[in-house]
Amino acid sequence: MSNHVTIYEVGPRDGLQNEKALISTKDKIQLVNDLTACGFQKIEVTSFVSPKWVPQMADALEVLEGIDRVKGVTYSALTPNLKGFDRAQHARADEVAIFAAATEGFSKANINCSIDESLTRFEPVVKAAKDAGISVRGCVSVITDCPYDGLVDPTSVVHVAKALADMGCHEVGLADTIGAATPEKIEIVLDAVLQELPVGLLSGHYHDTNGRALENIEVSLEKGIRLFDSAIGGLGGCPYAPGATGNVATEAVVDRVTKLGYNTGLNFEKLLDVAVFARGLSG
Ligand code: HMG
Ligand code: MG
């Protein structure tokens, strides 16, 4: 099994979306350019969501159009619906992400519809993306614990993950949105998902509220997952996940997986500098 771990840097999106004070478009562009210089192959730059819901992401178009692109790097954005996809396509996103939830409570709070409605809403997004030659990653939020519905039934995670894969997502991310998962819970849900989907399709997206995200990554590595989302400086959270803190910090993931014998291809010294810049953007 490969000893290469790919880090999908989501700091410019997941990291910044939760910041109350508006960050300048120029600083957001600088952050993405600095991350590119660290050697990331995949960067989630922004989200084309409703600016009424997440004002911090209102400049998505300007940010995605303003970055210096490096050949071979995938610059992606979240798109909750066709309107978001159209905007992302206009801004030349290389990849888009659709995001569903494993619980009705989180689905309603985050994207204002039921799980089934969200899946129906994503179908034309995937079709439009395929027609445009843009790849689509899917994400399942709240895979173990939900701030609204409590403990999550892995069956529901499997159902949504499989629906996203069947729709045509080339990758399905499994997210501990509120950072309440433990390695034991992650193992249970991964075992359930792996009954239905190949490991090469999966990625992990773990928030670090309770300081267990690195252990959750370790158990995921043991299961064969080699792709993880993380946010530089450990910034972030979701405006619709009360109390949850940021994604696991990219620099901490790189340090841990390197010590475990994996390589990431990233420049660690540069990462530490960018983490300082990123934290400076955060209130
Ligand atoms: P809604 O209010 O039900 O939608 O929101 P609507 O269709 O009724 O539209 C309301 C208004 O928003 C309309 O404008 C639309 O045009 C506009 P108005 O007519 O009132 O002036 N609108 C849009 N504008 C720009 N771009 C769009 C768009 N869509 C509608 N794409 C909606 C439904 C999905 C839009 C809303 O709930 C939303 O934007 N939600 C996103 C919330 C969000 O960004 N959450 C954080 C990201 S997810 C996350 O962090 C989890 C993740 O990290 C994994 C994990 O950790 O779990 C990925
Ligand atoms: Mg997240």
Coordinates of C-alpha atoms and ligand atoms in Angstrom, one line a residue:
M1 CA 0.0 0.0 0.0
S2 CA 1.3 3.5 -0.9
N3 CA 3.2 5.5 1.7
H4 CA 2.2 8.7 0.0
V5 CA -0.4 10.8 1.9
T6 CA -2.2 13.5 0.0
I7 CA -3.3 16.5 2.0
Y8 CA -6.2 18.5 0.6
E9 CA -5.7 21.9 2.0
V10 CA -9.1 23.4 3.0
G11 CA -7.9 26.4 5.1
P12 CA -8.9 29.1 2.6
R13 CA -12.5 27.8 2.7
D14 CA -13.1 25.8 5.9
G15 CA -10.5 27.8 7.8
L16 CA -11.8 31.3 6.9
Q17 CA -15.6 30.7 6.5
N18 CA -16.1 30.9 10.2
E19 CA -14.3 34.2 10.8
K20 CA -16.7 36.9 12.0
A21 CA -14.6 39.9 10.8
L22 CA -14.4 40.1 7.0
I23 CA -11.0 39.2 5.7
S24 CA -9.8 41.1 2.6
T25 CA -9.9 39.4 -0.8
K26 CA -6.2 40.3 -1.2
D27 CA -5.3 38.4 2.0
K28 CA -7.3 35.4 0.9
I29 CA -5.5 35.4 -2.5
Q30 CA -2.2 35.7 -0.7
L31 CA -3.0 32.7 1.5
V32 CA -3.8 30.5 -1.5
N33 CA -0.7 31.6 -3.4
D34 CA 1.5 30.9 -0.3
L35 CA -0.1 27.5 0.1
T36 CA 0.6 26.7 -3.6
A37 CA 4.2 27.5 -2.9
C38 CA 4.2 24.9 -0.1
G39 CA 3.6 22.2 -2.7
F40 CA 0.0 21.3 -2.3
Q41 CA -1.6 19.5 -5.3
K42 CA -5.2 20.2 -4.0
I43 CA -6.5 23.4 -2.5
E44 CA -10.1 24.2 -1.6
V45 CA -10.1 27.9 -2.3
T46 CA -13.5 29.1 -1.5
S47 CA -17.2 28.3 -1.5
F48 CA -20.0 29.5 -3.9
V49 CA -22.7 29.5 -1.2
S50 CA -25.3 32.1 -0.5
P51 CA -23.6 35.2 0.8
K52 CA -26.6 35.7 3.1
W53 CA -25.7 32.5 4.8
V54 CA -21.9 32.9 4.8
P55 CA -20.9 36.5 4.2
Q56 CA -17.2 35.7 4.5
M57 CA -17.4 33.8 1.2
A58 CA -19.2 36.5 -0.7
D59 CA -16.0 37.3 -2.7
A60 CA -15.6 33.7 -3.9
L61 CA -15.4 34.8 -7.6
E62 CA -12.8 37.4 -7.0
V63 CA -10.6 35.1 -5.0
L64 CA -10.7 32.2 -7.4
E65 CA -10.1 34.5 -10.3
G66 CA -7.3 36.4 -8.5
I67 CA -5.0 33.5 -7.5
D68 CA -1.9 32.6 -9.4
R69 CA -2.5 29.2 -10.7
V70 CA 0.2 26.6 -10.9
K71 CA -0.1 23.9 -13.5
G72 CA -1.1 20.5 -12.0
V73 CA -2.6 22.0 -8.9
T74 CA -6.4 21.5 -8.4
Y75 CA -8.1 24.6 -7.2
S76 CA -11.6 23.7 -6.0
A77 CA -14.7 25.3 -4.4
L78 CA -17.9 24.1 -2.6
T79 CA -21.1 24.3 -4.6
P80 CA -24.4 23.6 -2.8
N81 CA -26.6 24.0 -5.9
L82 CA -26.6 24.8 -9.6
K83 CA -26.4 28.5 -8.9
G84 CA -23.2 27.9 -7.0
F85 CA -21.9 25.6 -9.7
D86 CA -22.5 28.2 -12.4
R87 CA -20.5 30.7 -10.4
A88 CA -17.7 28.3 -9.8
Q89 CA -17.5 27.3 -13.5
H90 CA -17.4 31.0 -14.4
A91 CA -14.4 31.4 -12.0
R92 CA -12.7 28.4 -13.6
A93 CA -12.8 26.0 -10.6
D94 CA -10.9 22.8 -11.4
E95 CA -13.1 20.8 -9.1
V96 CA -16.2 21.4 -7.1
A97 CA -17.5 19.8 -3.9
I98 CA -21.0 18.9 -3.1
F99 CA -21.8 18.5 0.6
A100 CA -24.5 16.4 2.2
A101 CA -25.1 15.4 5.8
A102 CA -25.7 12.1 7.5
T103 CA -28.5 13.6 9.7
E104 CA -31.6 15.5 8.9
G105 CA -30.8 18.1 11.7
F106 CA -27.5 19.1 10.2
S107 CA -28.8 19.0 6.6
K108 CA -31.5 21.4 7.5
A109 CA -29.3 23.7 9.5
N110 CA -26.4 23.8 6.9
I111 CA -28.2 23.8 3.6
N112 CA -31.8 24.2 4.5
C113 CA -33.2 21.0 3.1
S114 CA -33.7 17.4 3.9
I115 CA -31.0 14.7 3.0
D116 CA -33.1 13.4 0.1
E117 CA -33.8 16.9 -1.2
S118 CA -30.1 17.7 -1.1
L119 CA -29.2 14.5 -3.0
T120 CA -31.8 15.4 -5.6
R121 CA -30.4 19.0 -5.8
F122 CA -26.9 17.6 -6.3
E123 CA -27.7 15.5 -9.3
P124 CA -27.9 18.3 -11.9
V125 CA -24.7 19.8 -10.3
V126 CA -22.8 16.6 -11.0
K127 CA -24.3 16.3 -14.5
A128 CA -23.4 19.9 -15.3
A129 CA -19.9 19.4 -13.9
K130 CA -19.4 16.2 -15.9
D131 CA -20.5 18.0 -19.1
A132 CA -18.0 20.8 -18.4
G133 CA -15.2 18.3 -17.6
I134 CA -15.0 19.5 -14.0
S135 CA -14.5 16.7 -11.4
V136 CA -16.8 16.5 -8.3
R137 CA -15.9 15.5 -4.8
G138 CA -18.7 14.6 -2.4
C139 CA -18.7 15.1 1.3
V140 CA -20.8 13.6 4.1
S141 CA -20.9 15.7 7.3
V142 CA -21.5 14.6 10.8
I143 CA -20.4 11.0 10.4
T144 CA -20.4 10.2 14.1
D145 CA -21.9 13.0 16.1
C146 CA -24.4 15.7 15.2
P147 CA -24.9 19.0 17.1
Y148 CA -28.6 18.7 16.5
D149 CA -29.5 14.9 16.3
G150 CA -26.8 13.4 18.6
L151 CA -25.1 10.1 17.9
V152 CA -25.2 9.2 14.3
D153 CA -26.2 5.8 12.9
P154 CA -23.4 4.6 10.5
T155 CA -26.1 3.2 8.3
S156 CA -27.1 6.7 7.4
V157 CA -23.5 7.6 6.6
V158 CA -23.2 4.6 4.3
H159 CA -26.5 5.5 2.6
V160 CA -25.3 9.1 1.8
A161 CA -21.8 8.2 0.9
K162 CA -23.0 5.6 -1.5
A163 CA -25.5 7.9 -3.0
L164 CA -22.7 10.5 -3.7
A165 CA -20.5 7.8 -5.2
D166 CA -23.3 6.5 -7.4
M167 CA -24.1 10.0 -8.6
G168 CA -20.6 10.2 -10.0
C169 CA -18.4 11.7 -7.3
H170 CA -14.8 10.5 -7.8
E171 CA -14.1 10.9 -4.1
V172 CA -16.3 10.8 -1.0
G173 CA -15.1 12.7 2.1
L174 CA -16.2 11.6 5.5
A175 CA -16.4 14.5 7.9
D176 CA -16.3 14.7 11.7
T177 CA -17.8 18.2 11.5
I178 CA -17.8 18.9 15.2
G179 CA -14.6 17.1 16.2
A180 CA -16.4 14.7 18.6
A181 CA -15.3 11.5 17.0
T182 CA -13.0 9.0 18.7
P183 CA -10.8 6.4 16.9
E184 CA -13.2 3.8 18.1
K185 CA -16.2 5.6 16.4
I186 CA -14.2 6.3 13.3
E187 CA -13.3 2.6 13.0
I188 CA -16.9 1.6 13.2
V189 CA -18.1 4.0 10.6
L190 CA -15.2 3.3 8.3
D191 CA -15.8 -0.4 8.5
A192 CA -19.4 0.2 7.6
V193 CA -18.6 2.4 4.6
L194 CA -15.9 0.0 3.4
Q195 CA -18.5 -2.7 3.0
E196 CA -19.9 -0.6 0.2
L197 CA -17.2 1.6 -1.2
P198 CA -13.6 1.0 -2.1
V199 CA -11.0 2.6 0.1
G200 CA -9.4 4.6 -2.8
L201 CA -12.7 6.6 -3.1
L202 CA -12.6 7.8 0.5
S203 CA -11.0 10.8 2.3
G204 CA -11.1 11.9 5.9
H205 CA -12.1 15.4 7.1
Y206 CA -11.6 15.7 10.8
H207 CA -12.2 18.7 13.0
D208 CA -10.1 18.8 16.2
T209 CA -12.4 20.2 18.9
N210 CA -11.5 17.4 21.3
G211 CA -7.9 17.0 20.2
R212 CA -8.5 13.5 18.7
A213 CA -8.2 14.3 15.0
L214 CA -4.6 13.0 14.6
E215 CA -5.6 9.7 16.2
N216 CA -8.6 9.6 13.9
I217 CA -6.3 10.1 11.0
E218 CA -4.1 7.2 12.3
V219 CA -6.9 4.8 12.4
S220 CA -8.0 5.9 8.9
L221 CA -4.5 5.3 7.6
E222 CA -4.6 1.8 9.1
K223 CA -7.8 1.2 7.1
G224 CA -6.0 2.3 3.9
I225 CA -7.2 5.9 3.5
R226 CA -4.5 8.1 2.0
L227 CA -6.3 11.4 1.4
F228 CA -7.1 13.9 4.2
D229 CA -8.4 17.4 4.4
S230 CA -6.8 19.8 6.9
A231 CA -6.6 23.5 7.4
I232 CA -3.4 25.5 7.8
G233 CA -3.0 26.8 11.3
G234 CA -5.9 24.7 12.4
L235 CA -8.3 27.4 11.5
G236 CA -12.0 27.1 11.0
G237 CA -15.2 25.5 11.8
C238 CA -18.6 25.5 10.3
P239 CA -21.0 28.4 11.1
Y240 CA -23.8 25.8 11.4
A241 CA -21.9 23.5 13.8
P242 CA -22.1 25.5 17.1
G243 CA -19.1 25.0 19.4
A244 CA -17.0 23.1 16.9
T245 CA -13.4 24.4 16.4
G246 CA -11.2 24.1 13.3
N247 CA -10.1 21.4 11.1
V248 CA -7.0 19.5 12.2
A249 CA -4.0 21.7 11.5
T250 CA -2.2 20.9 8.3
E251 CA 1.3 21.3 9.9
A252 CA 0.3 18.9 12.7
V253 CA -0.9 16.3 10.2
V254 CA 2.3 16.6 8.1
D255 CA 4.4 16.3 11.2
R256 CA 2.5 13.2 12.4
V257 CA 2.3 11.3 9.2
T258 CA 5.9 12.0 8.4
K259 CA 6.9 10.5 11.7
L260 CA 4.8 7.5 10.9
G261 CA 6.9 7.0 7.7
Y262 CA 4.6 8.6 5.1
N263 CA 5.6 11.3 2.7
T264 CA 3.4 14.3 1.7
G265 CA 5.7 16.1 -0.8
L266 CA 5.1 19.3 1.2
N267 CA 7.7 21.9 2.3
F268 CA 7.3 21.8 6.1
E269 CA 9.3 24.9 6.8
K270 CA 7.2 27.0 4.4
L271 CA 4.1 25.5 5.9
L272 CA 5.0 26.8 9.4
D273 CA 5.4 30.3 7.9
V274 CA 2.1 30.2 6.2
A275 CA 0.5 28.9 9.4
V276 CA 1.7 32.1 11.1
F277 CA 0.2 34.2 8.3
A278 CA -3.1 32.2 8.4
R279 CA -3.4 32.6 12.2
G280 CA -2.8 36.3 11.8
L281 CA -5.9 36.5 9.6
S282 CA -8.0 34.9 12.2
G283 CA -9.8 36.8 14.9
Ligands
HMG1 P1 -31.9 28.8 0.8 O1 -32.1 30.1 1.6 O2 -32.8 27.7 1.1 O3 -31.8 29.0 -0.8 O4 -30.4 28.4 1.1 P2 -32.7 29.7 -1.8 O5 -32.6 29.0 -3.1 O6 -34.1 30.1 -1.3 O7 -31.9 31.1 -2.0 C1 -31.9 32.1 -1.0 C2 -31.0 33.3 -1.6 O8 -29.7 32.9 -1.7 C3 -31.5 33.7 -3.0 O9 -31.2 35.1 -3.1 C4 -30.6 33.0 -3.9 O10 -30.4 33.6 -5.1 C5 -29.3 33.0 -3.1 P3 -32.3 36.2 -3.0 O11 -33.3 35.9 -4.0 O12 -32.9 36.1 -1.6 O13 -31.5 37.5 -3.1 N1 -28.5 31.8 -3.4 C6 -27.2 31.9 -3.8 N2 -26.3 32.9 -3.9 C7 -25.1 32.7 -4.3 N3 -24.6 31.4 -4.5 C8 -25.4 30.3 -4.3 C9 -26.7 30.6 -4.0 N4 -27.8 29.8 -3.7 C10 -28.8 30.5 -3.4 N5 -24.9 29.1 -4.5 C11 -28.3 27.3 0.4 C12 -29.8 27.2 0.5 C13 -27.8 26.0 0.1 C14 -28.0 28.3 -0.7 C15 -27.8 27.9 1.7 O14 -28.3 27.1 2.8 C16 -26.3 27.9 1.8 O15 -25.7 28.7 1.1 N6 -25.7 27.1 2.7 C17 -24.3 26.9 2.8 C18 -23.9 26.9 4.2 C19 -22.4 26.8 4.3 O16 -21.6 27.3 3.5 N7 -21.9 26.0 5.3 C20 -20.6 25.8 5.5 C21 -19.9 24.9 4.5 S1 -20.2 23.2 4.7 C22 -19.1 22.8 5.9 O17 -18.4 23.6 6.5 C23 -18.9 21.3 6.2 C24 -17.6 20.7 5.6 O18 -16.5 21.4 5.9 C25 -17.5 19.3 6.0 C26 -17.7 19.1 7.5 O19 -16.8 19.6 8.3 O20 -18.7 18.5 7.8 C27 -17.7 20.8 4.0
MG2 MG -15.4 21.1 7.8

